[in-house]
Short mmCIF file of N, CA, C and O in Angstrom, two decimals:
data_model
loop_
_atom_site.label_atom_id
_atom_site.label_comp_id
_atom_site.label_asym_id
_atom_site.label_seq_id
_atom_site.Cartn_x
_atom_site.Cartn_y
_atom_site.Cartn_z
N UNK A 19 0.85 -1.18 0.00
CA UNK A 19 0.00 0.00 0.00
C UNK A 19 0.90 1.24 0.00
O UNK A 19 1.82 1.35 0.79
N UNK A 20 0.58 2.19 -0.90
CA UNK A 20 1.41 3.39 -0.98
C UNK A 20 0.99 4.40 0.07
O UNK A 20 -0.15 4.43 0.52
N UNK A 21 1.95 5.23 0.41
CA UNK A 21 1.69 6.25 1.42
C UNK A 21 1.03 7.48 0.77
O UNK A 21 1.20 7.74 -0.41
N UNK A 22 0.30 8.18 1.59
CA UNK A 22 -0.34 9.41 1.15
C UNK A 22 0.72 10.46 0.88
O UNK A 22 1.58 10.73 1.72
N UNK A 23 0.66 11.04 -0.30
CA UNK A 23 1.62 12.08 -0.69
C UNK A 23 0.85 13.40 -0.84
O UNK A 23 0.13 13.59 -1.84
N UNK A 24 0.98 14.30 0.12
CA UNK A 24 0.23 15.57 0.07
C UNK A 24 0.52 16.38 -1.19
O UNK A 24 -0.37 17.01 -1.76
N UNK A 25 1.74 16.35 -1.66
CA UNK A 25 2.10 17.11 -2.85
C UNK A 25 1.38 16.55 -4.08
O UNK A 25 0.84 17.28 -4.89
N UNK A 26 1.39 15.24 -4.21
CA UNK A 26 0.69 14.58 -5.32
C UNK A 26 -0.81 14.84 -5.22
O UNK A 26 -1.48 15.12 -6.23
N UNK A 27 -1.34 14.78 -4.01
CA UNK A 27 -2.76 15.05 -3.79
C UNK A 27 -3.10 16.46 -4.26
O UNK A 27 -4.09 16.68 -4.95
N UNK A 28 -2.28 17.44 -3.87
CA UNK A 28 -2.52 18.83 -4.27
C UNK A 28 -2.49 18.99 -5.78
O UNK A 28 -3.31 19.72 -6.35
N UNK A 29 -1.57 18.29 -6.45
CA UNK A 29 -1.49 18.37 -7.91
C UNK A 29 -2.76 17.82 -8.55
O UNK A 29 -3.32 18.44 -9.46
N UNK A 30 -3.17 16.66 -8.10
CA UNK A 30 -4.38 16.03 -8.64
C UNK A 30 -5.60 16.89 -8.35
O UNK A 30 -6.46 17.11 -9.21
N UNK A 31 -5.68 17.40 -7.13
CA UNK A 31 -6.81 18.25 -6.75
C UNK A 31 -6.89 19.48 -7.65
O UNK A 31 -7.98 19.84 -8.12
N UNK A 32 -5.77 20.12 -7.92
CA UNK A 32 -5.77 21.32 -8.78
C UNK A 32 -6.23 20.98 -10.19
O UNK A 32 -6.97 21.75 -10.81
N UNK A 33 -5.81 19.82 -10.71
CA UNK A 33 -6.24 19.41 -12.05
C UNK A 33 -7.75 19.19 -12.09
O UNK A 33 -8.43 19.63 -13.03
N UNK A 34 -8.26 18.51 -11.07
CA UNK A 34 -9.71 18.26 -11.00
C UNK A 34 -10.46 19.58 -10.85
O UNK A 34 -11.47 19.81 -11.51
N UNK A 35 -9.97 20.45 -10.00
CA UNK A 35 -10.62 21.74 -9.78
C UNK A 35 -10.64 22.56 -11.07
O UNK A 35 -11.67 23.11 -11.45
N UNK A 36 -9.51 22.62 -11.77
CA UNK A 36 -9.45 23.36 -13.03
C UNK A 36 -10.40 22.78 -14.07
O UNK A 36 -11.11 23.51 -14.77
N UNK A 37 -10.44 21.46 -14.14
CA UNK A 37 -11.32 20.79 -15.09
C UNK A 37 -12.79 21.08 -14.76
O UNK A 37 -13.59 21.36 -15.65
N UNK A 38 -13.12 21.04 -13.49
CA UNK A 38 -14.50 21.32 -13.06
C UNK A 38 -14.88 22.76 -13.35
O UNK A 38 -15.98 23.04 -13.82
N UNK A 39 -13.96 23.67 -13.09
CA UNK A 39 -14.23 25.09 -13.38
C UNK A 39 -14.43 25.30 -14.87
O UNK A 39 -15.32 26.06 -15.28
N UNK A 40 -13.63 24.63 -15.69
CA UNK A 40 -13.79 24.74 -17.14
C UNK A 40 -15.14 24.21 -17.59
O UNK A 40 -15.82 24.83 -18.41
N UNK A 41 -15.55 23.07 -17.05
CA UNK A 41 -16.86 22.50 -17.41
C UNK A 41 -17.98 23.43 -16.97
O UNK A 41 -18.95 23.63 -17.72
N UNK A 42 -17.88 24.00 -15.79
CA UNK A 42 -18.92 24.91 -15.30
C UNK A 42 -19.00 26.15 -16.19
O UNK A 42 -20.10 26.62 -16.53
N UNK A 43 -17.86 26.66 -16.59
CA UNK A 43 -17.82 27.83 -17.47
C UNK A 43 -18.46 27.50 -18.83
O UNK A 43 -19.25 28.29 -19.36
N UNK A 44 -18.16 26.32 -19.36
CA UNK A 44 -18.75 25.90 -20.63
C UNK A 44 -20.27 25.73 -20.50
O UNK A 44 -21.02 26.12 -21.41
N UNK A 45 -20.73 25.15 -19.40
CA UNK A 45 -22.16 24.96 -19.18
C UNK A 45 -22.87 26.30 -19.07
O UNK A 45 -23.96 26.49 -19.62
N UNK A 46 -22.27 27.25 -18.37
CA UNK A 46 -22.88 28.57 -18.23
C UNK A 46 -22.93 29.27 -19.58
O UNK A 46 -23.94 29.90 -19.91
N UNK A 47 -21.88 29.13 -20.35
CA UNK A 47 -21.85 29.75 -21.69
C UNK A 47 -22.95 29.14 -22.57
O UNK A 47 -23.65 29.86 -23.28
N UNK A 48 -23.11 27.84 -22.51
CA UNK A 48 -24.15 27.17 -23.31
C UNK A 48 -25.54 27.62 -22.85
O UNK A 48 -26.41 27.90 -23.67
N UNK A 49 -25.75 27.67 -21.55
CA UNK A 49 -27.04 28.14 -21.03
C UNK A 49 -27.30 29.57 -21.47
O UNK A 49 -28.41 29.92 -21.86
N UNK A 50 -26.27 30.39 -21.42
CA UNK A 50 -26.39 31.78 -21.82
C UNK A 50 -26.78 31.88 -23.29
O UNK A 50 -27.67 32.66 -23.67
N UNK A 51 -26.15 31.06 -24.12
CA UNK A 51 -26.47 31.05 -25.55
C UNK A 51 -27.92 30.62 -25.77
O UNK A 51 -28.65 31.24 -26.56
N UNK A 52 -28.34 29.58 -25.06
CA UNK A 52 -29.72 29.10 -25.21
C UNK A 52 -30.73 30.15 -24.77
O UNK A 52 -31.76 30.34 -25.43
N UNK A 53 -30.45 30.85 -23.67
CA UNK A 53 -31.37 31.90 -23.21
C UNK A 53 -31.41 33.03 -24.23
O UNK A 53 -32.48 33.55 -24.55
N UNK A 54 -30.25 33.40 -24.76
CA UNK A 54 -30.21 34.47 -25.74
C UNK A 54 -30.98 34.10 -27.00
O UNK A 54 -31.75 34.90 -27.53
N UNK A 55 -30.81 32.86 -27.45
CA UNK A 55 -31.47 32.42 -28.67
C UNK A 55 -32.97 32.15 -28.49
O UNK A 55 -33.73 32.23 -29.44
N UNK A 56 -33.36 31.82 -27.26
CA UNK A 56 -34.74 31.38 -27.03
C UNK A 56 -35.47 32.21 -25.97
O UNK A 56 -36.43 31.74 -25.38
N UNK A 57 -35.03 33.42 -25.75
CA UNK A 57 -35.61 34.27 -24.72
C UNK A 57 -37.11 34.43 -24.83
O UNK A 57 -37.85 34.36 -23.85
N UNK A 58 -37.60 34.62 -26.07
CA UNK A 58 -39.04 34.81 -26.27
C UNK A 58 -39.82 33.55 -25.91
O UNK A 58 -40.88 33.62 -25.28
N UNK A 59 -39.28 32.39 -26.29
CA UNK A 59 -39.95 31.12 -25.97
C UNK A 59 -39.97 30.90 -24.46
O UNK A 59 -40.96 30.43 -23.91
N UNK A 60 -38.87 31.24 -23.80
CA UNK A 60 -38.79 31.08 -22.35
C UNK A 60 -39.80 32.00 -21.67
O UNK A 60 -40.52 31.59 -20.76
N UNK A 61 -39.87 33.25 -22.13
CA UNK A 61 -40.83 34.20 -21.56
C UNK A 61 -42.27 33.71 -21.76
O UNK A 61 -43.09 33.79 -20.84
N UNK A 62 -42.56 33.18 -22.96
CA UNK A 62 -43.90 32.65 -23.22
C UNK A 62 -44.22 31.50 -22.28
O UNK A 62 -45.33 31.41 -21.74
N UNK A 63 -43.25 30.60 -22.08
CA UNK A 63 -43.48 29.46 -21.18
C UNK A 63 -43.70 29.93 -19.75
O UNK A 63 -44.59 29.42 -19.05
N UNK A 64 -42.91 30.91 -19.30
CA UNK A 64 -43.09 31.44 -17.95
C UNK A 64 -44.47 32.07 -17.78
O UNK A 64 -45.11 31.93 -16.74
N UNK A 65 -44.93 32.76 -18.82
CA UNK A 65 -46.26 33.37 -18.75
C UNK A 65 -47.36 32.31 -18.69
O UNK A 65 -48.33 32.46 -17.95
N UNK A 66 -47.20 31.23 -19.45
CA UNK A 66 -48.19 30.14 -19.42
C UNK A 66 -48.23 29.50 -18.04
O UNK A 66 -49.31 29.21 -17.52
N UNK A 67 -47.07 29.29 -17.45
CA UNK A 67 -47.01 28.71 -16.11
C UNK A 67 -47.68 29.65 -15.11
O UNK A 67 -48.47 29.23 -14.26
N UNK A 68 -47.36 30.95 -15.21
CA UNK A 68 -47.97 31.94 -14.32
C UNK A 68 -49.49 31.93 -14.46
O UNK A 68 -50.21 31.88 -13.46
N UNK A 69 -49.97 31.95 -15.70
CA UNK A 69 -51.41 31.98 -15.93
C UNK A 69 -52.09 30.73 -15.41
O UNK A 69 -53.18 30.80 -14.81
N UNK A 70 -51.46 29.59 -15.62
CA UNK A 70 -52.04 28.32 -15.14
C UNK A 70 -52.09 28.30 -13.61
O UNK A 70 -53.07 27.86 -13.00
N UNK A 71 -51.01 28.78 -12.98
CA UNK A 71 -50.98 28.81 -11.51
C UNK A 71 -52.08 29.72 -10.97
O UNK A 71 -52.75 29.39 -9.99
N UNK A 72 -52.28 30.87 -11.63
CA UNK A 72 -53.34 31.78 -11.20
C UNK A 72 -54.72 31.14 -11.37
O UNK A 72 -55.58 31.27 -10.51
N UNK A 73 -54.87 30.44 -12.48
CA UNK A 73 -56.15 29.76 -12.73
C UNK A 73 -56.42 28.71 -11.66
O UNK A 73 -57.52 28.63 -11.12
N UNK A 74 -55.42 27.90 -11.35
CA UNK A 74 -55.60 26.83 -10.37
C UNK A 74 -55.81 27.36 -8.95
O UNK A 74 -56.51 26.74 -8.16
N UNK A 75 -55.20 28.51 -8.64
CA UNK A 75 -55.35 29.06 -7.30
C UNK A 75 -56.58 29.97 -7.19
O UNK A 75 -56.88 30.50 -6.13
N UNK A 76 -57.27 30.15 -8.33
CA UNK A 76 -58.50 30.94 -8.39
C UNK A 76 -58.32 32.35 -7.81
O UNK A 76 -59.16 32.86 -7.08
N UNK A 77 -57.16 32.95 -8.12
CA UNK A 77 -56.91 34.32 -7.72
C UNK A 77 -56.41 34.51 -6.31
O UNK A 77 -56.02 35.61 -5.92
N UNK A 78 -56.41 33.46 -5.53
CA UNK A 78 -56.04 33.57 -4.12
C UNK A 78 -54.58 34.00 -3.92
O UNK A 78 -54.26 34.71 -2.97
N UNK A 79 -53.70 33.58 -4.82
CA UNK A 79 -52.27 33.86 -4.66
C UNK A 79 -51.69 34.67 -5.83
O UNK A 79 -50.49 34.62 -6.08
N UNK A 80 -52.52 35.43 -6.50
CA UNK A 80 -52.08 36.16 -7.68
C UNK A 80 -50.84 37.03 -7.42
O UNK A 80 -49.91 37.06 -8.23
N UNK A 81 -50.83 37.75 -6.31
CA UNK A 81 -49.69 38.63 -6.04
C UNK A 81 -48.40 37.84 -5.85
O UNK A 81 -47.34 38.22 -6.36
N UNK A 82 -48.48 36.72 -5.17
CA UNK A 82 -47.30 35.88 -4.95
C UNK A 82 -46.85 35.24 -6.26
O UNK A 82 -45.65 35.13 -6.53
N UNK A 83 -47.79 34.81 -7.05
CA UNK A 83 -47.48 34.20 -8.35
C UNK A 83 -46.80 35.24 -9.25
O UNK A 83 -45.81 34.94 -9.92
N UNK A 84 -47.33 36.47 -9.25
CA UNK A 84 -46.73 37.52 -10.06
C UNK A 84 -45.29 37.82 -9.61
O UNK A 84 -44.40 38.03 -10.44
N UNK A 85 -45.07 37.84 -8.30
CA UNK A 85 -43.71 38.09 -7.78
C UNK A 85 -42.77 36.96 -8.18
O UNK A 85 -41.63 37.20 -8.58
N UNK A 86 -43.24 35.72 -8.08
CA UNK A 86 -42.40 34.57 -8.46
C UNK A 86 -42.11 34.60 -9.96
O UNK A 86 -40.97 34.33 -10.38
N UNK A 87 -43.09 34.96 -10.75
CA UNK A 87 -42.91 35.06 -12.20
C UNK A 87 -41.86 36.12 -12.53
O UNK A 87 -40.95 35.88 -13.33
N UNK A 88 -41.97 37.27 -11.91
CA UNK A 88 -41.01 38.35 -12.16
C UNK A 88 -39.60 37.94 -11.73
O UNK A 88 -38.62 38.19 -12.45
N UNK A 89 -39.49 37.29 -10.58
CA UNK A 89 -38.18 36.85 -10.09
C UNK A 89 -37.58 35.80 -11.02
O UNK A 89 -36.37 35.83 -11.31
N UNK A 90 -38.40 34.89 -11.52
CA UNK A 90 -37.91 33.86 -12.45
C UNK A 90 -37.38 34.51 -13.73
O UNK A 90 -36.32 34.13 -14.23
N UNK A 91 -38.11 35.49 -14.25
CA UNK A 91 -37.67 36.18 -15.47
C UNK A 91 -36.33 36.87 -15.24
O UNK A 91 -35.43 36.79 -16.08
N UNK A 92 -36.19 37.54 -14.12
CA UNK A 92 -34.94 38.25 -13.81
C UNK A 92 -33.78 37.26 -13.75
O UNK A 92 -32.73 37.48 -14.35
N UNK A 93 -33.98 36.16 -13.03
CA UNK A 93 -32.89 35.19 -12.86
C UNK A 93 -32.51 34.54 -14.18
O UNK A 93 -31.33 34.37 -14.47
N UNK A 94 -33.49 34.17 -14.97
CA UNK A 94 -33.20 33.54 -16.26
C UNK A 94 -32.48 34.51 -17.18
O UNK A 94 -31.52 34.17 -17.84
N UNK A 95 -32.95 35.75 -17.20
CA UNK A 95 -32.35 36.71 -18.11
C UNK A 95 -30.99 37.23 -17.64
O UNK A 95 -30.29 37.89 -18.41
N UNK A 96 -30.59 36.88 -16.44
CA UNK A 96 -29.22 37.18 -16.03
C UNK A 96 -28.24 36.37 -16.88
O UNK A 96 -27.09 36.76 -17.04
N UNK A 97 -28.70 35.25 -17.40
CA UNK A 97 -27.87 34.44 -18.29
C UNK A 97 -27.85 34.97 -19.72
O UNK A 97 -27.01 34.59 -20.52
N UNK A 98 -28.81 35.85 -20.03
CA UNK A 98 -28.92 36.38 -21.37
C UNK A 98 -27.69 37.21 -21.70
O UNK A 98 -27.20 37.98 -20.87
N UNK A 99 -27.20 37.04 -22.91
CA UNK A 99 -26.04 37.83 -23.34
C UNK A 99 -26.43 39.27 -23.64
O UNK A 99 -25.58 40.11 -23.83
N UNK A 100 -27.74 39.53 -23.66
CA UNK A 100 -28.23 40.88 -23.84
C UNK A 100 -28.23 41.59 -22.50
O UNK A 100 -27.63 41.14 -21.53
N UNK A 101 -28.93 42.68 -22.45
CA UNK A 101 -28.96 43.46 -21.21
C UNK A 101 -30.19 43.17 -20.38
O UNK A 101 -30.31 43.66 -19.28
N UNK A 102 -31.11 42.40 -20.90
CA UNK A 102 -32.30 42.06 -20.12
C UNK A 102 -33.41 41.56 -21.02
O UNK A 102 -33.24 41.45 -22.23
N UNK A 103 -34.55 41.24 -20.44
CA UNK A 103 -35.67 40.71 -21.21
C UNK A 103 -36.09 41.67 -22.31
O UNK A 103 -36.24 42.86 -22.08
N UNK A 104 -36.23 41.15 -23.51
CA UNK A 104 -36.73 41.96 -24.62
C UNK A 104 -35.73 42.90 -25.23
O UNK A 104 -36.05 43.65 -26.15
N UNK A 105 -34.50 42.91 -24.75
CA UNK A 105 -33.49 43.80 -25.29
C UNK A 105 -32.49 43.00 -26.12
O UNK A 105 -32.26 41.83 -25.86
N UNK A 106 -31.92 43.63 -27.14
CA UNK A 106 -31.00 42.89 -28.02
C UNK A 106 -29.72 42.50 -27.28
O UNK A 106 -29.30 43.18 -26.34
N UNK A 107 -29.10 41.40 -27.72
CA UNK A 107 -27.84 40.98 -27.09
C UNK A 107 -26.74 42.01 -27.29
O UNK A 107 -26.72 42.73 -28.29
N UNK A 108 -25.85 42.08 -26.34
CA UNK A 108 -24.69 42.96 -26.44
C UNK A 108 -23.60 42.17 -27.15
O UNK A 108 -23.34 41.02 -26.80
N UNK A 109 -22.96 42.74 -28.18
CA UNK A 109 -21.87 42.03 -28.84
C UNK A 109 -20.79 41.64 -27.84
O UNK A 109 -20.54 42.39 -26.89
N UNK A 110 -20.13 40.47 -28.02
CA UNK A 110 -19.15 39.99 -27.04
C UNK A 110 -18.03 40.99 -26.73
O UNK A 110 -17.59 41.08 -25.61
N UNK A 111 -17.60 41.77 -27.69
CA UNK A 111 -16.50 42.71 -27.44
C UNK A 111 -16.97 44.06 -26.90
O UNK A 111 -16.17 44.92 -26.62
N UNK A 112 -18.28 44.24 -26.71
CA UNK A 112 -18.80 45.51 -26.22
C UNK A 112 -19.01 45.51 -24.71
O UNK A 112 -19.27 46.53 -24.12
N UNK A 113 -18.92 44.37 -24.07
CA UNK A 113 -19.22 44.30 -22.65
C UNK A 113 -18.03 44.13 -21.87
O UNK A 113 -17.56 44.47 -20.92
#
């Protein structure tokens, strides 16, 4: 059985950490691209969900549903390469 080598462990850990960070960055970039390309479809889906929730709750929770809908739009559009919902994307070299 080999002994624990802290230096080797640190090297392997850094490689795994770098790889994980790269994958996370790639996933965020892909999500950002999808939101930018499909923002209108996402907004339409969020509105359908909001409307259905209001219908099912028979108006009892409309204010809370509206707040959740608005918060969801804000969070999703943070991934948008544009400046926000309904606004054109910012070119990559302009930001």
